[in-house]
Structure formats: structure tokens, C-alpha cells
Amino acid sequence: MADPTLLNVEKLSVRFPSDRGPVEVVHGISFAMGAEKLGLVGESGSGKSMTARALIGLVAKPGRVTADRLMLDGEDLTALTPRQWRHWRGSRIGLVLQDPKFALDPVMSIGRQVEEPLKLHTAAKKAERRERALAMLEAVGLPDPLRAYHSYPHQLSGGMGQRVMLAATLIAEPRLLIADEPTSALDRDLRDQVLDLMLKLVDEREMGLILISHDLDQVARFCDRALVMYRGDIVDRLPASELANSEHPYTKTLWACRPSPSTFGTLLPTLDRVSLGAGA
Amino acid sequence: MTNLPLTVAVAPNRLSLASFARRSPTAAIGAALVVLILLVAVFAPFLAPYDPIAQDVANRLMPPSAAHWFGTDGFGRDLLSRLIYGTRPTLMLLAIVILLTTPIGIAIGIVAGFYGGIVERILMRITDIAMAFPKLVLALAFVAVLGAGLVNGALALALTAWPAYARQTRSETVALRRSDYLAAAEMMGITGPRLLFGHVLPLVLPGAIVRMALDLGGIILIAAGLGFLGLGVRPPTPEWGAMVAEGTQVIFDQWWVAATPGAAILLTSFAFNLLSDGLRDLMDPRNG
Amino acid sequence: MSAVANWLVTLAITLLGLMVVTFALAELSPADPALHLAGDKATEATYQAARQTLGLDDPLPQRFAAYVGHVLTGNLGTSWSTNQPVFTDILRVFPATLELATVAILFGALIGVALGVIAALRPRGLIDGIVRIVSLIGYSVPIFWLGLLFLLLFYARLHWTAGPGRLSDIYAYTVTPVTGFYLIDTALWGEEGSFLDTLSHLVLPASVLAIHSLASISRLTRASLLGELGKEYAVAARAKGVGEVRLMLTHLLPNVAGTVLTVIALAYATLLEGAVLTETVFGWPGLGRYMTTAIFASDMPAVLGGTLVIGVCFVIVNAITDILARIVDPRLS
């Protein structure tokens, strides 16, 4: 029932002015996805985070976003006014950030922060908002939702904080969830738990998920497809399960560079950027 | 308050005036105004059309005219000339305050920051206590009790102004103490006063200068306030605060007598505040 | 509990330090209190007796201890002009200053924060530039001069407000000073029209006094808010669909509340100082005018007593701001 093409992106570019002329951080990339899990991988500076921000309309001035086509659920995002964008954010597209320590408002109660999208995008009254918030907090696996509701961010652990972020992002039932390094700030053991939770919720609601990560193992395990970005371009597209076997030199090196206990004491391969070509 | 990056040049770069002005027009304008006021003070005898203390009672309280651009005061003295000469006591007081405050404040800050331990705690305690005192009121009491005058006023202000420098210098010194730069110098055998003066001092100086510019704007206002209450330089030497007081009697009719010296105070204070704002912008890497 | 104990000890030492300063000033003063007590025409014996009474020949530490003892029991000496205890005089005039300062800080804080928020909404825009310049000017203006100009313009020329003083003559003797705060006294027990008259007299000096603090409060509010704008939680909030104004008011402002409140409290302390000059210009019968009158009359006990009282208020307000910041931030409570 969901639109087979949930998100359609054509020639998306993000440009920043600088002393030496405009710098393109994202170079006219194109891709499409349905209600699936898409992984976006690359090193720092590849443009993956900027792509995420562009998709949700949060590229800060003086940056400029241009695209031939940017459609979500059949709606043209390039034609949105700032007011309409404000409605879209949170209710149609959601963004989960990396570190709950910094991404949650330190002086606002958890309950209020989770309820906020409801207050902004729905006509739900106070009592209903509270109920839905508590239900959401329970859905993300918090053992004591009521207690969490009245708590403040600094009283929660990292894992709990990330769950709260998920709750706040999903409560208004967006169609697409973008998760920007959602587990990078967590302990290793927690990462799988949080990702499992994210996938479960995404599947339940038939949403699309764009998972941005530098951790290829994670993407290989949890996503359906993967896009590999390098210096603002998409250099490789493949099913996520095939990440280990890609023929593309960059992807191969990325995969080989993953640090793990087995590589301890050996030299990790380095990237031959010259042979990759001057990607502008 | 200022967070100076430690990479502030060991050998300061020579910035051209043009790039300085481009990076912070605020600082440039402020500096230009300050220099202008300084020049007026230095060249007062050449700039002033009349003798500032020459009375001409027949022509008292004249409105601005061709002969007297800003009119005359209650004794027939030319206001423009008095305004021009009024730069002198103000700047003189600033100079004395600077000369008294900064060496003491910086020295205390460096010693406290460098040696740490009980020395630091005692010095900082004293600094904190002095910092909690009200500046204007204490200056007022000081001058009221010990007699009016330029030097007393400057002394009073200096006694309440030094703590800010000590605090700031100390925290900068503490940051520097752990730096490689200092460790390298010590390894070369440089210790003691030579280390403090030759190596720590040049690095804490810029922050102190910015702080100073910030304070001067406020000090001018306090000094003017003292003058207004008759506790500044003795008449008939022209001083802006006192001139405003003289104009109070006739404010409703000959308002220019009080208005013009006050505007001069405003301009001077504004110039220093502008300069310090601009300097702070320059020093803060975030505001590039 | 040791943080509180630490705070108390620091406060006590600071107050003691303040007394050291006022005591030192009294000692250094060329005016001779014994001479004042005995009178010009006194004989040598009377003079010596006066010295004895005042304990002027006792050793220094003893004199200081006596001084501290006197202050703690509310004895600030006797005014040389009014021949009343300085403490009583000050109690009489203090409410006027307190009223003026409180109205001024409310005015300065409300407008200052509002201006700071408005400037932060469009950083580097036109409004921001105007707010910055206006607050820089406000920061640089001598308040005694501004007071005079306001009187000239709004009272003498435009007749929009009342002139100097707290009340017009027709009401001056009708008000029963129950609290000493005329706004309250006239509202509850005053004659018809006396409340408005009080307000009319308050508006100019309060505005003048507020200008300085308004400037620094708006600058700080703006800077703090801009500092918060780039933080992660602001981005996350925007991603939820929060608009600029809502972001500013419900997320950013509460986060900087601690800092802003601290500045407001500090400004309040500074206002007590600024009142000295403002009251002189407006003939406001408060502690400030008491001080300047005492200065002109060379009334040393009054000057030093007033200095001590203002100093103590200043120090206490400063100390309380430390605690304030902690209370407001739920992270630190």
C-alpha cells in the first residue's frame, strides 16, 4: 500500500560559499527508495550528514540546497514554503541524532519533549498527548515510562536517552526516518539493542529508514540496500548484504579497513585516493 | 571571560591596518575615535578658539553662534574651548588608572597562576573579595573623605579596578602553565622572574588590553560622575562632569551648557566601548 | 552542606573586608571626630575627654573590633548634619531607593531580554544591528546627563511626566508611609490620583536608571541565545518541526535563564550604585541623595555609613546570584 517510491531524489546538491568560491559538499546525487532500510556509508566529510540535513530541510544558511527533483510520498519538497517545511518536519520526516546527551533539551522534561511533535502537528489535547507519549515511551522499551516521563535528560543513561529520542521522533508517525549515526555514542553492547528497536518500529509502521553510519558491519547487517558516498558523490550502490564483496575499490578498502579484534597488530590498508580519481 | 586560543602567535603577526579594519569595522571605528580624542587633547591649545578659563560675563549663557560654536556658560566662557580642554583631565585620569591598575593586577594574576597552591588561594581570595566591592560608591567615599582631585579620583578607581585583571590573567596563566611552550622554555634553563616576564607576560597581555578597553568606558563614566558631584579636578579647570553640573542650574533654558559636555562624555565612553567590542570580536575565533 | 558553608564563610569574609575599607577610610580622613564632638571652642580637657569617649587613643585592633561590634549592632555613628543616628536616617531613606531600583530593574530586565530575543531571531540582520548599536550607546551614556535631558524633554518641554521628587506637593502630606514604597502606599491608602502621581514621578528616574542595565542585559541575552542556536538540541527540536520563535522561547531561553538571571541580579546591585547620581538629579529622597548631601556637608559618619550599607547590599546581592544560578538549572540542583 505504501508508495513503492517513497523518496525520489534527483541531482541533489548542497553548496557553501567560501573565500575561494562556492564549495559543493554534495554533488548532484540521485537515488530512490521505498519503504525499506537504506544505509548511507562513507567517511567523515563524504557528505552523508549534509544529505540527511538537506532531506529534512535543515541545511543552515549560508548553505544552499538545489535539486532537480526531491519527492517524498509524491509531494514535491522543493516547492515547500518554510511554513510548510515546519509542518513536514516531525510529522512526515523524522531525524534521530547521534548523542542524546546533546540532542535532548537539558532543561525540559522528557515527557514534554516527547509530546512536542504532537503539540505542533496534531490537535491532540493535553490528556491525549500524555497518553500517547507514555505509550511511545513504553514502545521504545523503557522499563518505567511514567518515571521517565517526569525525568530530565541528565537523569537517563545513554541507551535510555536514545530510546527517548526515537520516541519523540516517531510519535507523530512520520513516513521516513533518517538516523544520523544513532548508535555511535553508545557502548558496543547497546548498539544492537537500539538498532533492533529502531528496525522493529520502522517495520511496524511501514516506514522508510535511512541509516547513516560509518560502521559497515552495522549497515550490512541491518539494512536492505547501501549507498557508499565519497567526497559528495555516490560511488557505489549495492544490496547491503553484498558490502563485503563489492568490486568497487573504495568500498573494498572501506570494508577491509574495519578495525576489529582480528586486525589487532596488523597494518590496516590505506586508501589510494589518487587512483580513485579527483572526485572534485 | 575571554577564551584566548593558546596558538595566539608567539611572534605576533604583523597585521596591516587594512586587514584590521576589514576584519572588524567596529574596532577600527572605535580606534579611530580614540585616536581622534587623544589628538584633541594633545593639540588642545591649537584647536581651542578661546582660553577655556577666560570669563566674559557680559556674554554669559549665549546660545550657539558663529563666534561661539557651542555657546557660552554661566561665566561667559566659550564652551567649545572648555570641551576641547576637557579631554585632558579625562585622559589623564585614564592614564593614571591604567598605570596603577594593570601592572598590579597582571602581576598578581601571573604570580597566583604560576605558583599555584597556597599562594594562589590567598591571592585569589583577596581578589574575589575586592571584586565584590561597589566601584562607584567606594570611589565616592574615598574622594569625599580624602579630598577631591584628579590623583585621588584615579587612585580610588584603581583600587577597585585591579581585581578583574588579576582574575583574568591568573586563569590564562594557569592554562599556559601546562603548555609545551612554557615547558620548553624551562628546559632551556629559563626560570623565575625571567620566565614570568619574558614568556608568560607577552601572552597574557593581549587579553589584558582587551579587558582594559572594556573597563575604560565604564571608568570614564564613574570619573564623570565624580566630577558632576564636585569631586573631580578643582575649578576653574574644565572637566566634563563638572561642566554638566554647572549647566544643571540653567538646564531648562540654556540647555546646551549641560548637554554638550555630557555628549562629549558619551562619545568618549562610546569610543572605548566600541574599540573593546571590536577587539573582542577580533580575538574570538568563533566570530571570524 | 559544605558548599553552603563555603558560601557563608566567603560572604562573611567579604563583608569584613568591606568594613576594613570603611574603617580605613575613617582612619585616614583628615576630619577629626573628637573635634566635632567637643566643638571648636572646647577646652583642651573637654577635647581629651572627647577622645576618650570615642576611644580614639586605643590601639588599632581594638578600635577595629569596636567598630565591627558597633556595625553589627546597627550603630553607624551619629550624623554630623542631622545629629540623628546614621542608621535611623538610612532606614528612613532606604525604601525610596529600593522602590526606584526595583522598578528600574523590572523595566530593564523585561525590555532587555525582549530586545535580546528579537536581535537573536535575525542575527546580523537590520534589527540585530540596531539593537547592538542602541545597547552600546546605552552602555556609554552618563546617567546624570541623561536624567537632566529627560527632565528637560519630558517634563519641561512636553509635560508628559512629573518633575523631580517622589510626589507632587499637593499629595506630599496626604500619604501615610506605611511601607515606604509609595506605589503600594498610594495604591492602597492614598488619595484619589496619588497613585498616578507617584507613577508619573517614578517613570523618568526609573527609565534613566534602567538604561545601563538594559544595555548589558540585552547584549548578554543576545549573545547567550546565539551561542545556544548551534547546539544539537536546537537542531533536534527544529527537526521535530519547531519554528524559530517557539525554539527561542521554549527551548533556548530556558537554557540560558541561569546566565540571564545572574546578569539581571548583578545589574540590580549596580543599580543601587547608580541611584546615587540619579537621585541627585531627580531630587529623589533616597539613600543616594542622602549620600551626596552628606558629601557636600562633609558629614563623614553619614558618608561612610551610607557607603557601608550600599556596599553590604551590593555584596549580598552578588553572593545570592551564585545561588540563583544553581536553583534555576535542574541539572545542578
Coordinates of N, CA and C in Angstrom, one line a residue, chain B residues 68-191:
Chain B
H68 N 30.8 81.8 19.0 CA 30.9 80.7 19.9 C 30.1 79.5 19.4
W69 N 30.8 78.5 18.8 CA 30.1 77.5 18.2 C 29.1 76.7 19.1
F70 N 29.5 76.5 20.3 CA 28.6 75.8 21.3 C 28.1 76.8 22.3
G71 N 28.2 78.0 22.1 CA 27.7 79.0 23.1 C 28.6 79.2 24.2
T72 N 28.1 79.9 25.3 CA 28.9 80.2 26.4 C 28.2 79.7 27.7
D73 N 29.0 79.6 28.8 CA 28.4 79.1 30.0 C 28.1 80.2 30.9
G74 N 27.8 79.9 32.2 CA 27.3 80.9 33.1 C 28.3 82.0 33.4
F75 N 29.6 81.8 33.1 CA 30.6 82.8 33.3 C 31.1 83.5 32.0
G76 N 30.4 83.1 30.9 CA 30.8 83.7 29.6 C 31.9 83.0 29.0
R77 N 32.3 81.8 29.5 CA 33.4 81.1 29.0 C 33.0 80.3 27.7
D78 N 33.8 80.3 26.7 CA 33.5 79.6 25.5 C 33.4 78.1 25.7
L79 N 32.2 77.5 25.4 CA 32.0 76.1 25.7 C 32.9 75.2 24.8
L80 N 33.0 75.6 23.6 CA 33.8 74.7 22.7 C 35.3 74.5 23.3
S81 N 35.8 75.6 23.6 CA 37.2 75.6 24.2 C 37.2 74.7 25.4
R82 N 36.2 74.9 26.3 CA 36.2 74.1 27.5 C 36.0 72.6 27.2
L83 N 35.2 72.4 26.2 CA 35.1 71.0 25.8 C 36.4 70.4 25.3
I84 N 37.1 71.1 24.5 CA 38.3 70.7 24.0 C 39.3 70.4 25.1
Y85 N 39.5 71.4 26.0 CA 40.4 71.2 27.1 C 39.9 70.1 28.1
G86 N 38.6 69.9 28.1 CA 38.1 68.9 29.0 C 38.6 67.5 28.7
T87 N 39.1 67.3 27.5 CA 39.7 65.9 27.2 C 40.8 65.6 28.1
R88 N 41.5 66.7 28.5 CA 42.8 66.4 29.2 C 42.6 65.8 30.6
P89 N 41.8 66.3 31.4 CA 41.7 65.7 32.7 C 41.2 64.2 32.6
T90 N 40.2 64.0 31.6 CA 39.7 62.7 31.5 C 40.7 61.7 31.1
L91 N 41.5 62.1 30.0 CA 42.5 61.2 29.6 C 43.6 61.0 30.6
M92 N 43.9 62.1 31.3 CA 45.0 62.0 32.3 C 44.6 61.0 33.4
L93 N 43.3 61.1 33.8 CA 42.8 60.2 34.8 C 42.9 58.7 34.3
L94 N 42.5 58.5 33.1 CA 42.6 57.2 32.5 C 44.0 56.7 32.5
A95 N 44.9 57.5 32.1 CA 46.3 57.1 32.1 C 46.8 56.7 33.4
I96 N 46.5 57.5 34.5 CA 46.9 57.1 35.8 C 46.3 55.8 36.2
V97 N 45.0 55.6 36.0 CA 44.3 54.4 36.4 C 45.0 53.2 35.7
I98 N 45.2 53.3 34.4 CA 45.9 52.2 33.7 C 47.2 51.9 34.3
L99 N 48.0 53.0 34.5 CA 49.4 52.8 35.0 C 49.4 52.1 36.4
L100 N 48.3 52.4 37.2 CA 48.3 51.8 38.5 C 47.7 50.4 38.5
T101 N 46.6 50.3 37.7 CA 45.9 49.0 37.8 C 46.6 47.9 37.1
T102 N 46.9 48.1 35.9 CA 47.3 46.9 35.1 C 48.6 46.2 35.6
P103 N 49.7 47.0 36.0 CA 50.8 46.2 36.5 C 50.5 45.4 37.7
I104 N 49.8 46.0 38.6 CA 49.4 45.3 39.9 C 48.6 44.1 39.6
G105 N 47.5 44.3 38.8 CA 46.6 43.2 38.5 C 47.2 42.1 37.8
I106 N 48.0 42.4 36.8 CA 48.7 41.4 36.0 C 49.7 40.7 36.8
A107 N 50.5 41.4 37.6 CA 51.5 40.8 38.4 C 50.9 39.8 39.4
I108 N 49.8 40.2 40.1 CA 49.1 39.3 41.0 C 48.6 38.1 40.3
G109 N 48.0 38.3 39.1 CA 47.5 37.2 38.4 C 48.5 36.2 37.9
I110 N 49.6 36.7 37.4 CA 50.7 35.8 37.0 C 51.3 35.0 38.1
V111 N 51.6 35.7 39.2 CA 52.2 35.0 40.4 C 51.2 33.9 40.9
A112 N 49.9 34.3 41.0 CA 49.0 33.4 41.5 C 48.8 32.2 40.6
G113 N 48.7 32.5 39.3 CA 48.5 31.4 38.3 C 49.7 30.5 38.2
F114 N 50.9 31.1 38.3 CA 52.1 30.3 38.1 C 52.5 29.4 39.2
Y115 N 52.4 30.0 40.4 CA 52.9 29.2 41.5 C 51.9 28.3 42.2
G116 N 50.6 28.7 42.0 CA 49.6 27.8 42.5 C 49.6 27.7 44.0
G117 N 48.9 26.6 44.4 CA 49.0 26.2 45.8 C 48.4 27.3 46.7
I118 N 49.0 27.5 47.9 CA 48.5 28.4 48.9 C 48.6 29.8 48.5
V119 N 49.7 30.1 47.7 CA 49.8 31.5 47.2 C 48.7 31.8 46.3
E120 N 48.3 30.9 45.4 CA 47.2 31.2 44.6 C 45.9 31.4 45.3
R121 N 45.7 30.5 46.3 CA 44.4 30.6 47.0 C 44.3 31.9 47.8
I122 N 45.4 32.3 48.5 CA 45.3 33.5 49.2 C 45.0 34.7 48.3
L123 N 45.9 34.8 47.2 CA 45.7 35.9 46.3 C 44.4 36.0 45.7
M124 N 43.8 34.8 45.3 CA 42.6 34.8 44.7 C 41.4 35.1 45.6
R125 N 41.6 34.7 46.9 CA 40.6 35.1 47.9 C 40.5 36.6 48.0
I126 N 41.7 37.3 48.1 CA 41.7 38.7 48.2 C 41.1 39.3 47.0
T127 N 41.5 38.8 45.8 CA 40.9 39.3 44.6 C 39.4 39.2 44.5
D128 N 38.9 38.0 44.9 CA 37.5 37.8 44.9 C 36.8 38.8 45.8
I129 N 37.3 39.0 47.0 CA 36.7 40.0 47.9 C 36.7 41.4 47.4
A130 N 37.9 41.8 46.8 CA 38.0 43.1 46.3 C 37.0 43.3 45.1
M131 N 36.8 42.2 44.4 CA 36.0 42.3 43.2 C 34.5 42.5 43.6
A132 N 34.2 42.1 44.8 CA 32.8 42.2 45.2 C 32.4 43.6 45.7
F133 N 33.3 44.5 45.7 CA 33.1 45.8 46.2 C 32.4 46.7 45.2
P134 N 31.6 47.6 45.6 CA 31.0 48.5 44.6 C 31.9 49.6 44.2
K135 N 32.2 49.8 42.9 CA 33.2 50.7 42.5 C 32.9 52.1 42.7
L136 N 31.7 52.5 42.2 CA 31.4 54.0 42.3 C 31.3 54.5 43.7
V137 N 30.6 53.7 44.5 CA 30.4 54.2 45.9 C 31.7 54.3 46.7
L138 N 32.5 53.3 46.5 CA 33.8 53.3 47.2 C 34.7 54.5 46.7
A139 N 34.6 54.7 45.4 CA 35.4 55.8 44.8 C 34.9 57.1 45.4
L140 N 33.6 57.2 45.5 CA 32.9 58.4 46.1 C 33.4 58.6 47.5
A141 N 33.3 57.5 48.3 CA 33.7 57.7 49.7 C 35.1 58.0 49.8
F142 N 36.0 57.4 49.0 CA 37.4 57.7 49.1 C 37.7 59.1 48.8
V143 N 37.1 59.6 47.7 CA 37.4 61.0 47.4 C 36.7 62.0 48.3
A144 N 35.5 61.6 48.8 CA 34.8 62.5 49.8 C 35.6 62.7 51.0
V145 N 36.2 61.6 51.5 CA 36.9 61.6 52.7 C 38.3 62.1 52.6
L146 N 39.0 61.8 51.6 CA 40.4 62.2 51.5 C 40.6 63.4 50.6
G147 N 39.6 64.0 50.1 CA 39.8 65.2 49.3 C 39.7 65.0 47.8
A148 N 39.1 66.0 47.2 CA 38.8 65.9 45.8 C 40.1 66.0 45.0
G149 N 40.1 65.7 43.7 CA 41.2 65.9 42.9 C 41.4 64.8 41.9
L150 N 42.3 65.0 40.9 CA 42.5 64.1 39.9 C 43.2 62.8 40.4
V151 N 44.2 63.0 41.2 CA 45.0 61.9 41.6 C 44.2 61.0 42.6
N152 N 43.5 61.6 43.5 CA 42.7 60.8 44.4 C 41.6 60.0 43.7
G153 N 41.0 60.7 42.7 CA 40.0 60.0 42.0 C 40.6 58.8 41.2
A154 N 41.7 59.0 40.6 CA 42.4 57.9 39.9 C 42.7 56.8 40.8
L155 N 43.3 57.2 42.0 CA 43.7 56.2 43.0 C 42.5 55.4 43.4
A156 N 41.4 56.1 43.7 CA 40.1 55.4 44.1 C 39.7 54.4 43.1
L157 N 39.7 54.8 41.8 CA 39.2 53.9 40.8 C 40.2 52.7 40.6
A158 N 41.5 53.0 40.7 CA 42.4 51.9 40.5 C 42.3 50.9 41.6
L159 N 42.0 51.3 42.8 CA 41.8 50.4 43.9 C 40.7 49.4 43.7
T160 N 39.7 49.8 42.9 CA 38.6 48.8 42.7 C 38.7 48.1 41.4
A161 N 39.6 48.6 40.5 CA 39.6 48.0 39.1 C 40.5 46.9 39.0
W162 N 41.6 46.8 39.8 CA 42.6 45.8 39.6 C 42.1 44.3 39.6
P163 N 41.1 44.0 40.4 CA 40.8 42.6 40.6 C 40.4 41.9 39.3
A164 N 39.8 42.6 38.4 CA 39.4 41.9 37.1 C 40.6 41.4 36.3
Y165 N 41.6 42.3 36.3 CA 42.8 41.9 35.6 C 43.5 40.7 36.3
A166 N 43.5 40.7 37.6 CA 44.2 39.6 38.3 C 43.5 38.3 38.0
R167 N 42.1 38.3 38.1 CA 41.4 37.1 37.8 C 41.7 36.6 36.4
Q168 N 41.6 37.5 35.4 CA 41.7 37.0 34.1 C 43.1 36.5 33.8
T169 N 44.1 37.3 34.2 CA 45.5 36.9 34.0 C 45.8 35.6 34.6
R170 N 45.2 35.4 35.8 CA 45.5 34.2 36.5 C 45.0 33.0 35.7
S171 N 43.8 33.0 35.2 CA 43.2 31.9 34.6 C 44.0 31.6 33.3
E172 N 44.4 32.7 32.6 CA 45.2 32.5 31.4 C 46.6 31.9 31.8
T173 N 47.2 32.3 32.9 CA 48.4 31.8 33.3 C 48.3 30.3 33.6
V174 N 47.3 30.0 34.3 CA 47.1 28.6 34.7 C 47.0 27.7 33.4
A175 N 46.3 28.2 32.4 CA 46.3 27.4 31.1 C 47.6 27.3 30.5
L176 N 48.4 28.4 30.6 CA 49.7 28.4 30.0 C 50.7 27.5 30.7
R177 N 50.5 27.4 32.0 CA 51.4 26.7 32.8 C 51.6 25.2 32.3
R178 N 50.5 24.7 31.8 CA 50.6 23.3 31.3 C 51.0 23.2 29.9
S179 N 51.4 24.3 29.3 CA 51.6 24.3 27.9 C 53.0 23.8 27.6
D180 N 53.2 23.3 26.4 CA 54.5 22.8 26.0 C 55.5 24.0 25.9
Y181 N 54.9 25.1 25.4 CA 55.7 26.3 25.2 C 56.5 26.6 26.4
L182 N 55.8 26.6 27.6 CA 56.5 27.0 28.8 C 57.5 25.9 29.2
A183 N 57.1 24.7 29.0 CA 58.0 23.6 29.4 C 59.3 23.7 28.6
A184 N 59.1 24.0 27.4 CA 60.4 24.1 26.5 C 61.3 25.2 27.1
A185 N 60.7 26.3 27.4 CA 61.5 27.4 28.0 C 62.2 27.0 29.2
E186 N 61.4 26.3 30.1 CA 62.0 25.9 31.3 C 63.2 24.9 31.1
M187 N 63.0 24.1 30.1 CA 64.1 23.1 29.8 C 65.3 23.8 29.4
M188 N 65.2 25.0 28.8 CA 66.3 25.7 28.3 C 67.0 26.5 29.5
G189 N 66.4 26.3 30.7 CA 67.0 26.9 31.8 C 66.5 28.2 32.2
I190 N 65.4 28.6 31.6 CA 64.8 29.9 31.9 C 63.8 29.7 33.1
T191 N 64.1 30.3 34.2 CA 63.1 30.1 35.3 C 62.9 31.5 36.0

